[in-house]
Every structure is written in structure tokens, then in C-alpha cells.
């Protein structure tokens, strides 16, 4: 799509897979979804996550989708926990780097 100011997303698409994929791509973050239109007992679970695609020697940002079993959230929850652990490790490393820079600056 173009990025003209007058462009918009119709209300009927908000919360759809299209907008969730766009949000994941824009934020460069995983988006976790519970689809429970008929109740939690029959709910399904999804993750939309940023990825890269290579075509004709060019690299493009894209979004992939992973679906989990209906009514069985355990794998979906494990995916969330693994993502949080990964983000925490990245944050800790950034803090260590900042502390090292501050220590050098104070010399």
C-alpha cells in the first residue's frame, strides 16, 4: 500500500489477521492471539512474528503465522515464556554494555 496521509484501514479489518500482521511488522514484535469466538473450551491460539524473506537477492521484512492446537494453550504459553526470557536476556546485555560505557566514561 502507499503511505499517503488519506490512506486508512477500514474498521471491518481492525483485529483481523491482516492488521495483526501489519502491527507485528511495524513493531518488529510477536503478537499473541487467543481466538475464543465460541468460548475458551474451543479457543485456538496464534502467534504472528516478524521474519525476513529473500527474493532475487533482496531481503524483505515479512510476518509469519504459527497456529497452535485448539483448546491446548501449553505450547502457546511456552512460546510466550521463551520470548520473555529472550527479551530479558537482551535487556540484561544492554544494561551491562551501558554500565561498562559509564565506567569507562568516569575514568
GROMACS .gro file of C-alpha atoms in nm:
model
  107
    1UNK     CA    1   0.000   0.000   0.000
    2UNK     CA    2   0.103   0.360  -0.038
    3UNK     CA    3   0.174   0.578   0.262
    4UNK     CA    4  -0.044   0.873   0.167
    5UNK     CA    5  -0.200   1.062   0.453
    6UNK     CA    6  -0.554   0.990   0.333
    7UNK     CA    7  -0.498   0.614   0.335
    8UNK     CA    8  -0.676   0.430   0.612
    9UNK     CA    9  -0.774   0.085   0.725
   10UNK     CA   10  -1.145   0.017   0.714
   11UNK     CA   11  -1.299  -0.060   1.051
   12UNK     CA   12  -1.401  -0.409   0.936
   13UNK     CA   13  -1.032  -0.506   0.914
   14UNK     CA   14  -0.930  -0.399   1.267
   15UNK     CA   15  -0.835  -0.704   1.469
   16UNK     CA   16  -0.816  -0.917   1.156
   17UNK     CA   17  -0.513  -1.123   1.063
   18UNK     CA   18  -0.415  -0.852   0.816
   19UNK     CA   19  -0.391  -0.579   1.080
   20UNK     CA   20  -0.225  -0.811   1.333
   21UNK     CA   21   0.041  -0.896   1.075
   22UNK     CA   22   0.091  -0.527   0.997
   23UNK     CA   23   0.130  -0.443   1.365
   24UNK     CA   24   0.381  -0.724   1.414
   25UNK     CA   25   0.580  -0.599   1.117
   26UNK     CA   26   0.569  -0.233   1.221
   27UNK     CA   27   0.662  -0.301   1.585
   28UNK     CA   28   0.901  -0.585   1.496
   29UNK     CA   29   0.744  -0.784   1.780
   30UNK     CA   30   0.548  -1.103   1.822
   31UNK     CA   31   0.172  -1.065   1.855
   32UNK     CA   32  -0.003  -1.335   2.060
   33UNK     CA   33  -0.371  -1.401   1.992
   34UNK     CA   34  -0.645  -1.609   2.155
   35UNK     CA   35  -0.940  -1.672   1.925
   36UNK     CA   36  -1.232  -1.759   2.152
   37UNK     CA   37  -1.539  -1.669   1.950
   38UNK     CA   38  -1.734  -1.971   2.082
   39UNK     CA   39  -1.579  -1.991   2.430
   40UNK     CA   40  -1.247  -2.078   2.590
   41UNK     CA   41  -1.302  -2.453   2.566
   42UNK     CA   42  -1.279  -2.436   2.187
   43UNK     CA   43  -1.033  -2.148   2.164
   44UNK     CA   44  -0.737  -2.153   1.930
   45UNK     CA   45  -0.404  -1.979   1.972
   46UNK     CA   46  -0.185  -1.793   1.725
   47UNK     CA   47   0.141  -1.604   1.709
   48UNK     CA   48   0.229  -1.354   1.438
   49UNK     CA   49   0.602  -1.285   1.425
   50UNK     CA   50   0.837  -1.075   1.213
   51UNK     CA   51   1.063  -1.258   0.971
   52UNK     CA   52   1.278  -1.195   0.666
   53UNK     CA   53   1.223  -1.317   0.314
   54UNK     CA   54   1.489  -1.327   0.044
   55UNK     CA   55   1.383  -1.282  -0.318
   56UNK     CA   56   1.612  -1.221  -0.614
   57UNK     CA   57   1.897  -1.128  -0.383
   58UNK     CA   58   1.687  -0.874  -0.191
   59UNK     CA   59   1.586  -0.911   0.174
   60UNK     CA   60   1.234  -0.808   0.273
   61UNK     CA   61   1.063  -0.786   0.608
   62UNK     CA   62   0.756  -1.007   0.635
   63UNK     CA   63   0.541  -1.168   0.902
   64UNK     CA   64   0.478  -1.536   0.960
   65UNK     CA   65   0.198  -1.702   1.149
   66UNK     CA   66   0.206  -2.001   1.380
   67UNK     CA   67  -0.114  -2.178   1.488
   68UNK     CA   68  -0.146  -2.392   1.799
   69UNK     CA   69  -0.390  -2.672   1.882
   70UNK     CA   70  -0.748  -2.586   1.970
   71UNK     CA   71  -0.812  -2.592   2.344
   72UNK     CA   72  -0.447  -2.671   2.428
   73UNK     CA   73  -0.262  -2.350   2.523
   74UNK     CA   74   0.051  -2.511   2.672
   75UNK     CA   75   0.273  -2.477   2.362
   76UNK     CA   76   0.147  -2.123   2.306
   77UNK     CA   77   0.226  -2.033   2.669
   78UNK     CA   78   0.574  -2.186   2.636
   79UNK     CA   79   0.633  -1.971   2.327
   80UNK     CA   80   0.538  -1.660   2.528
   81UNK     CA   81   0.767  -1.761   2.816
   82UNK     CA   82   1.059  -1.826   2.579
   83UNK     CA   83   1.007  -1.484   2.419
   84UNK     CA   84   1.004  -1.310   2.756
   85UNK     CA   85   1.323  -1.490   2.862
   86UNK     CA   86   1.492  -1.388   2.536
   87UNK     CA   87   1.388  -1.025   2.578
   88UNK     CA   88   1.510  -1.027   2.939
   89UNK     CA   89   1.850  -1.160   2.830
   90UNK     CA   90   1.877  -0.891   2.563
   91UNK     CA   91   1.782  -0.623   2.815
   92UNK     CA   92   2.038  -0.752   3.067
   93UNK     CA   93   2.308  -0.743   2.799
   94UNK     CA   94   2.217  -0.385   2.707
   95UNK     CA   95   2.235  -0.286   3.076
   96UNK     CA   96   2.579  -0.450   3.106
   97UNK     CA   97   2.701  -0.261   2.799
   98UNK     CA   98   2.569   0.067   2.935
   99UNK     CA   99   2.732   0.004   3.273
  100UNK     CA  100   3.064  -0.067   3.100
  101UNK     CA  101   3.035   0.255   2.898
  102UNK     CA  102   2.954   0.454   3.212
  103UNK     CA  103   3.251   0.301   3.393
  104UNK     CA  104   3.482   0.398   3.106
  105UNK     CA  105   3.337   0.749   3.092
  106UNK     CA  106   3.401   0.804   3.462
  107UNK     CA  107   3.775   0.728   3.429
   0.00000   0.00000   0.00000
